[in-house]
């Protein structure tokens, strides 16, 4: 079995996206928020079957850990009430996808986050999604300001209530930013990768996992610049008086394989222990085109992992075993994989 740890509902029916625009306009106008639209099961089936599910079958992925579209979380737009309604509506759609395609999608939730505001609403939505909707994890935005970076680092007590809930529920977070509201940071080409790298450095500087030893964080997009600069981070850990990275962070921090060329995958798997790498594609996502050098889609990451110099057990860990360790609630949804 192959488990893709990084999928987003990027093909959501247009009525859902239009409602978001109407809700934001109502907020700006001081008008009552519109009701979410009625979206039929057939609309959801069609939006997924022709896109994510078709590509999963073509590329050989069995199960996708599925969350709302990351760039559309846009936590910097509206206020906390608007964000809470938006997160709830997005998560309800993910739950419907999982119900309509049993065994093929596992839900991961979007949180209501507003820079400077408490995380009580985020904790409540996480608990609802896990206990009522059967979700297996969450997406955590370390910069809900959309590129202004005015939130505390991930090691700050501001986040501790959320971490406590994560440990209580035994679910991991993918550390994933959203849209950028500043032109100096292109959202997917800069802001995403900057955030991946920044999150790792924040964790290196602190001692978060001494306080939360069961906390698990997935840093997507291959860990940003981290694997490429592994020596720098090893050296910084030494200079800052931290233990070696393997002791300090890598029992709790994981990367995915959303790296869209063979040399990048080879570097990731050559530098980072395969026990810390989860297969992911983020397909129907940021890079949807065909690589003219290979004739294959950039985001067909299974080709790269298949071609990497791994042993059979290492490849099985990347494709399946690591995901089951990091997302233990997957086992209940996929007993065959467990």
Short mmCIF file of C-alpha atoms in Angstrom, two decimals:
data_model
loop_
_atom_site.label_atom_id
_atom_site.label_comp_id
_atom_site.label_asym_id
_atom_site.label_seq_id
_atom_site.Cartn_x
_atom_site.Cartn_y
_atom_site.Cartn_z
CA UNK A 1 0.00 0.00 0.00
CA UNK A 2 1.12 3.53 -0.80
CA UNK A 3 -0.07 6.37 1.44
CA UNK A 4 0.22 9.93 0.15
CA UNK A 5 0.50 12.18 3.21
CA UNK A 6 -0.02 15.46 1.36
CA UNK A 7 -3.19 16.10 -0.63
CA UNK A 8 -5.46 19.14 -0.83
CA UNK A 9 -9.01 19.55 -2.12
CA UNK A 10 -7.94 21.98 -4.85
CA UNK A 11 -10.85 21.03 -7.12
CA UNK A 12 -13.66 21.98 -4.74
CA UNK A 13 -16.97 22.91 -6.44
CA UNK A 14 -17.13 26.55 -7.51
CA UNK A 15 -20.12 27.31 -5.27
CA UNK A 16 -17.91 26.78 -2.22
CA UNK A 17 -15.26 29.20 -3.47
CA UNK A 18 -17.88 31.77 -4.45
CA UNK A 19 -19.43 31.59 -0.99
CA UNK A 20 -16.06 32.39 0.55
CA UNK A 21 -15.84 35.56 -1.55
CA UNK A 22 -19.36 36.55 -0.56
CA UNK A 23 -18.59 35.96 3.13
CA UNK A 24 -15.48 38.14 2.98
CA UNK A 25 -17.39 40.90 1.21
CA UNK A 26 -20.15 40.73 3.81
CA UNK A 27 -17.50 41.10 6.52
CA UNK A 28 -16.09 44.20 4.82
CA UNK A 29 -19.59 45.63 4.38
CA UNK A 30 -20.62 44.89 7.96
CA UNK A 31 -23.46 42.75 6.62
CA UNK A 32 -24.72 39.38 7.91
CA UNK A 33 -22.70 36.40 6.71
CA UNK A 34 -24.32 34.37 3.93
CA UNK A 35 -25.23 30.76 4.51
CA UNK A 36 -22.95 28.10 3.03
CA UNK A 37 -24.18 26.74 -0.30
CA UNK A 38 -25.85 23.38 -0.78
CA UNK A 39 -23.39 21.13 -2.62
CA UNK A 40 -24.60 17.73 -3.77
CA UNK A 41 -22.81 14.43 -3.34
CA UNK A 42 -22.66 14.13 -7.13
CA UNK A 43 -20.80 17.43 -7.40
CA UNK A 44 -18.26 16.27 -4.85
CA UNK A 45 -17.86 12.86 -6.48
CA UNK A 46 -17.31 14.43 -9.89
CA UNK A 47 -14.80 16.99 -8.60
CA UNK A 48 -12.66 14.27 -7.01
CA UNK A 49 -13.15 11.29 -9.34
CA UNK A 50 -11.97 13.22 -12.41
CA UNK A 51 -8.97 14.68 -10.64
CA UNK A 52 -7.34 13.36 -7.45
CA UNK A 53 -8.84 9.88 -7.58
CA UNK A 54 -8.03 9.41 -11.26
CA UNK A 55 -4.40 10.39 -10.69
CA UNK A 56 -4.13 8.20 -7.60
CA UNK A 57 -5.23 5.22 -9.65
CA UNK A 58 -2.95 6.09 -12.58
CA UNK A 59 0.10 6.62 -10.36
CA UNK A 60 -0.51 3.83 -7.90
CA UNK A 61 -1.40 5.63 -4.66
CA UNK A 62 -3.92 3.85 -2.48
CA UNK A 63 -4.79 6.42 0.19
CA UNK A 64 -4.39 10.20 0.39
CA UNK A 65 -4.28 12.20 3.60
CA UNK A 66 -6.58 14.98 2.44
CA UNK A 67 -7.07 18.54 3.66
CA UNK A 68 -8.66 21.77 2.46
CA UNK A 69 -6.81 23.81 -0.14
CA UNK A 70 -3.86 25.36 1.70
CA UNK A 71 -3.64 28.64 -0.20
CA UNK A 72 -7.36 29.24 0.36
CA UNK A 73 -7.13 29.00 4.17
CA UNK A 74 -6.10 32.70 4.01
CA UNK A 75 -6.12 33.24 7.74
CA UNK A 76 -5.23 36.91 7.28
CA UNK A 77 -8.62 37.65 5.67
CA UNK A 78 -11.69 38.48 7.74
CA UNK A 79 -11.78 38.01 11.50
CA UNK A 80 -11.86 34.94 13.74
CA UNK A 81 -15.61 34.46 13.33
CA UNK A 82 -15.29 34.52 9.54
CA UNK A 83 -12.34 32.15 9.73
CA UNK A 84 -14.15 29.76 12.03
CA UNK A 85 -17.12 29.50 9.66
CA UNK A 86 -14.77 29.02 6.71
CA UNK A 87 -12.73 26.31 8.44
CA UNK A 88 -15.85 24.44 9.50
CA UNK A 89 -17.32 24.51 5.98
CA UNK A 90 -14.03 23.38 4.42
CA UNK A 91 -13.61 20.56 6.91
CA UNK A 92 -17.17 19.37 6.42
CA UNK A 93 -16.45 19.00 2.70
CA UNK A 94 -13.32 16.97 3.42
CA UNK A 95 -15.39 14.68 5.64
CA UNK A 96 -17.88 14.19 2.84
CA UNK A 97 -15.08 13.27 0.41
CA UNK A 98 -13.80 10.67 2.88
CA UNK A 99 -17.31 9.26 3.32
CA UNK A 100 -17.99 9.13 -0.43
CA UNK A 101 -14.70 7.36 -1.18
CA UNK A 102 -14.14 5.08 1.83
CA UNK A 103 -10.60 3.86 2.25
CA UNK A 104 -9.19 6.30 -0.29
CA UNK A 105 -9.08 9.59 1.65
CA UNK A 106 -8.34 10.40 5.30
CA UNK A 107 -9.31 13.83 6.59
CA UNK A 108 -6.93 16.48 7.89
CA UNK A 109 -8.48 19.69 9.16
CA UNK A 110 -7.99 23.38 8.56
CA UNK A 111 -7.95 25.43 11.74
CA UNK A 112 -9.53 28.82 12.43
CA UNK A 113 -6.49 30.99 13.12
CA UNK A 114 -6.22 34.77 13.31
CA UNK A 115 -2.93 36.44 14.16
CA UNK A 116 -2.90 37.71 17.73
CA UNK A 117 -6.08 35.90 18.73
CA UNK A 118 -6.30 32.95 21.16
CA UNK A 119 -6.34 29.42 19.79
CA UNK A 120 -9.46 28.27 21.63
CA UNK A 121 -11.48 28.10 18.42
CA UNK A 122 -8.70 26.13 16.73
CA UNK A 123 -8.64 23.60 19.55
CA UNK A 124 -12.42 23.24 19.46
CA UNK A 125 -12.45 22.68 15.69
CA UNK A 126 -9.62 20.16 15.95
CA UNK A 127 -11.52 18.19 18.58
CA UNK A 128 -14.70 18.27 16.50
CA UNK A 129 -12.92 17.04 13.39
CA UNK A 130 -11.09 14.20 15.14
CA UNK A 131 -13.81 12.97 17.48
CA UNK A 132 -16.87 13.57 15.28
CA UNK A 133 -15.57 13.44 11.70
CA UNK A 134 -12.82 10.86 12.10
CA UNK A 135 -9.93 13.05 10.95
CA UNK A 136 -6.35 11.90 11.45
CA UNK A 137 -4.46 15.21 11.70
CA UNK A 138 -4.42 18.95 11.15
CA UNK A 139 -2.74 21.68 9.15
CA UNK A 140 -1.06 24.26 11.37
CA UNK A 141 -0.24 27.67 9.92
CA UNK A 142 2.81 29.14 11.70
CA UNK A 143 2.12 32.53 10.05
CA UNK A 144 -1.61 33.32 9.98
CA UNK A 145 -0.73 36.92 9.10
CA UNK A 146 -0.03 35.87 5.50
CA UNK A 147 3.62 36.80 5.20
CA UNK A 148 4.02 39.47 7.86
CA UNK A 149 5.35 36.92 10.38
CA UNK A 150 4.00 38.67 13.46
CA UNK A 151 3.02 35.50 15.34
CA UNK A 152 5.19 33.93 18.06
CA UNK A 153 7.56 31.13 17.06
CA UNK A 154 6.25 27.59 17.25
CA UNK A 155 8.14 27.06 20.51
CA UNK A 156 6.25 29.88 22.28
CA UNK A 157 3.67 29.08 25.01
CA UNK A 158 1.05 30.72 22.75
CA UNK A 159 0.79 27.38 20.93
CA UNK A 160 0.89 25.06 23.93
CA UNK A 161 -2.87 24.62 24.33
CA UNK A 162 -3.08 23.35 20.76
CA UNK A 163 -0.13 21.02 21.29
CA UNK A 164 -1.77 19.62 24.40
CA UNK A 165 -4.90 18.84 22.39
CA UNK A 166 -2.81 17.23 19.65
CA UNK A 167 -1.08 14.98 22.16
CA UNK A 168 -4.36 14.13 23.85
CA UNK A 169 -5.92 13.17 20.51
CA UNK A 170 -2.69 11.56 19.24
CA UNK A 171 -2.69 13.45 15.95
CA UNK A 172 0.18 15.18 14.12
CA UNK A 173 0.22 18.55 12.40
CA UNK A 174 1.54 19.40 8.98
CA UNK A 175 3.15 22.83 9.35
CA UNK A 176 1.67 24.54 6.30
CA UNK A 177 1.29 28.25 5.61
CA UNK A 178 -1.35 29.72 3.35
CA UNK A 179 -1.59 32.62 0.92
CA UNK A 180 0.85 35.51 0.98
CA UNK A 181 -0.49 39.04 1.23
CA UNK A 182 2.84 40.67 0.44
CA UNK A 183 4.28 40.80 -3.09
CA UNK A 184 7.82 40.08 -1.92
CA UNK A 185 6.80 36.50 -1.09
CA UNK A 186 5.30 34.53 -3.95
CA UNK A 187 2.94 32.17 -2.14
CA UNK A 188 4.02 28.77 -3.42
CA UNK A 189 7.47 29.61 -4.78
CA UNK A 190 8.75 31.54 -1.78
CA UNK A 191 6.36 31.79 1.18
CA UNK A 192 5.72 28.03 1.45
CA UNK A 193 9.40 27.09 1.27
CA UNK A 194 10.48 29.98 3.50
CA UNK A 195 7.99 28.82 6.12
CA UNK A 196 9.19 25.21 5.98
CA UNK A 197 12.75 26.35 6.58
CA UNK A 198 11.74 28.90 9.22
CA UNK A 199 9.68 26.36 11.18
CA UNK A 200 12.64 23.97 11.37
CA UNK A 201 14.93 26.71 12.63
CA UNK A 202 12.39 27.79 15.26
CA UNK A 203 12.25 24.23 16.52
CA UNK A 204 16.04 23.98 16.53
CA UNK A 205 16.35 27.12 18.66
CA UNK A 206 13.85 25.92 21.26
CA UNK A 207 13.31 22.79 23.31
CA UNK A 208 9.70 22.08 22.44
CA UNK A 209 9.89 18.30 22.40
CA UNK A 210 11.28 18.09 25.91
CA UNK A 211 7.94 19.53 27.02
CA UNK A 212 5.85 17.63 24.43
CA UNK A 213 7.71 14.38 23.71
CA UNK A 214 4.70 12.87 21.90
CA UNK A 215 4.21 15.87 19.58
CA UNK A 216 4.72 15.11 15.88
CA UNK A 217 5.16 17.73 13.15
CA UNK A 218 5.42 17.16 9.41
CA UNK A 219 7.31 19.86 7.52
CA UNK A 220 6.16 19.63 3.90
CA UNK A 221 7.76 20.29 0.52
CA UNK A 222 10.77 18.20 1.41
CA UNK A 223 11.56 20.38 4.40
CA UNK A 224 12.14 23.54 2.38
CA UNK A 225 15.86 24.36 2.30
CA UNK A 226 16.70 22.22 5.32
CA UNK A 227 18.06 19.04 3.67
CA UNK A 228 20.15 21.08 1.24
CA UNK A 229 21.69 22.97 4.20
CA UNK A 230 21.81 20.07 6.66
CA UNK A 231 25.40 20.87 7.57
CA UNK A 232 24.46 24.43 8.42
CA UNK A 233 21.75 23.27 10.81
CA UNK A 234 24.01 20.68 12.40
CA UNK A 235 26.57 23.43 12.93
CA UNK A 236 23.99 25.86 14.30
CA UNK A 237 22.73 23.25 16.75
CA UNK A 238 26.29 22.87 18.01
CA UNK A 239 26.87 26.63 18.24
CA UNK A 240 23.57 27.14 20.11
CA UNK A 241 24.40 24.41 22.61
CA UNK A 242 21.67 22.10 21.36
CA UNK A 243 22.00 18.33 21.07
CA UNK A 244 22.67 16.82 17.65
CA UNK A 245 19.70 17.17 15.31
CA UNK A 246 18.94 13.46 15.43
CA UNK A 247 18.45 13.67 19.21
CA UNK A 248 17.02 17.17 19.40
CA UNK A 249 14.38 17.14 16.64
CA UNK A 250 14.23 14.07 14.48
CA UNK A 251 12.24 11.92 16.86
CA UNK A 252 9.37 14.36 16.32
CA UNK A 253 9.93 16.12 12.98
CA UNK A 254 9.25 14.58 9.57
CA UNK A 255 9.52 15.70 5.95
CA UNK A 256 7.50 14.69 2.89
CA UNK A 257 8.58 13.96 -0.68
CA UNK A 258 6.87 16.92 -2.37
CA UNK A 259 10.07 17.66 -4.26
CA UNK A 260 9.60 17.77 -8.01
CA UNK A 261 12.78 16.43 -9.57
CA UNK A 262 14.96 13.36 -9.14
CA UNK A 263 18.09 15.10 -7.83
CA UNK A 264 16.02 16.77 -5.12
CA UNK A 265 14.50 13.49 -3.97
CA UNK A 266 17.90 11.83 -4.05
CA UNK A 267 19.33 14.62 -1.89
CA UNK A 268 16.45 14.40 0.60
CA UNK A 269 16.73 10.64 0.98
CA UNK A 270 20.50 10.75 1.08
CA UNK A 271 20.68 13.34 3.86
CA UNK A 272 17.64 12.67 6.03
CA UNK A 273 17.05 9.28 7.61
CA UNK A 274 14.33 7.45 5.70
CA UNK A 275 12.49 6.95 9.02
CA UNK A 276 11.76 10.69 8.88
CA UNK A 277 10.45 10.86 5.30
CA UNK A 278 6.82 10.32 4.30
CA UNK A 279 5.66 9.89 0.73
CA UNK A 280 3.70 12.91 -0.47
CA UNK A 281 2.84 14.43 -3.84
CA UNK A 282 0.51 17.42 -3.31
CA UNK A 283 -0.81 16.51 -6.74
CA UNK A 284 -3.33 18.73 -8.46
CA UNK A 285 -1.50 21.41 -6.52
CA UNK A 286 1.09 24.05 -7.15
CA UNK A 287 2.99 22.38 -10.02
CA UNK A 288 0.58 20.62 -12.35
CA UNK A 289 2.50 20.66 -15.62
CA UNK A 290 4.60 18.10 -17.47
CA UNK A 291 8.36 18.24 -17.18
CA UNK A 292 9.63 18.60 -20.78
CA UNK A 293 12.85 16.82 -19.81
CA UNK A 294 11.12 13.65 -18.65
CA UNK A 295 7.70 13.72 -20.27
CA UNK A 296 6.08 13.07 -16.89
CA UNK A 297 4.20 15.34 -14.52
CA UNK A 298 6.40 17.22 -12.08
CA UNK A 299 4.20 16.14 -9.16
CA UNK A 300 4.31 12.42 -10.00
CA UNK A 301 6.64 11.92 -7.06
CA UNK A 302 6.25 8.14 -6.95
CA UNK A 303 8.54 7.93 -10.00
CA UNK A 304 11.30 9.66 -8.07
CA UNK A 305 10.95 7.49 -4.98
CA UNK A 306 10.84 4.34 -7.10
CA UNK A 307 14.07 5.42 -8.79
CA UNK A 308 15.86 6.39 -5.57
CA UNK A 309 18.61 4.19 -4.12
CA UNK A 310 16.57 2.65 -1.29
CA UNK A 311 16.37 -0.84 0.10
CA UNK A 312 13.02 -2.60 0.04
CA UNK A 313 12.34 -1.95 3.73
CA UNK A 314 13.34 1.71 3.38
CA UNK A 315 11.02 2.20 0.43
CA UNK A 316 8.18 0.50 2.29
CA UNK A 317 8.76 2.82 5.26
CA UNK A 318 8.59 5.91 3.04
CA UNK A 319 5.50 4.67 1.21
CA UNK A 320 3.54 3.28 4.15
CA UNK A 321 5.18 2.54 7.46
CA UNK A 322 6.23 6.06 8.42
CA UNK A 323 2.77 7.45 7.68
CA UNK A 324 1.20 4.85 9.94
CA UNK A 325 3.60 5.79 12.75
CA UNK A 326 3.11 9.54 12.36
CA UNK A 327 -0.66 9.32 11.76
CA UNK A 328 -1.66 6.41 14.05
CA UNK A 329 -5.37 7.02 13.48
CA UNK A 330 -4.86 5.88 9.88
CA UNK A 331 -4.69 2.29 11.09
CA UNK A 332 -8.37 2.31 12.01
CA UNK A 333 -9.27 3.56 8.53
CA UNK A 334 -6.92 1.20 6.70
CA UNK A 335 -6.57 -2.04 8.65
CA UNK A 336 -4.99 -3.72 5.62
CA UNK A 337 -2.17 -1.17 5.64
CA UNK A 338 -1.60 -1.65 9.34
#
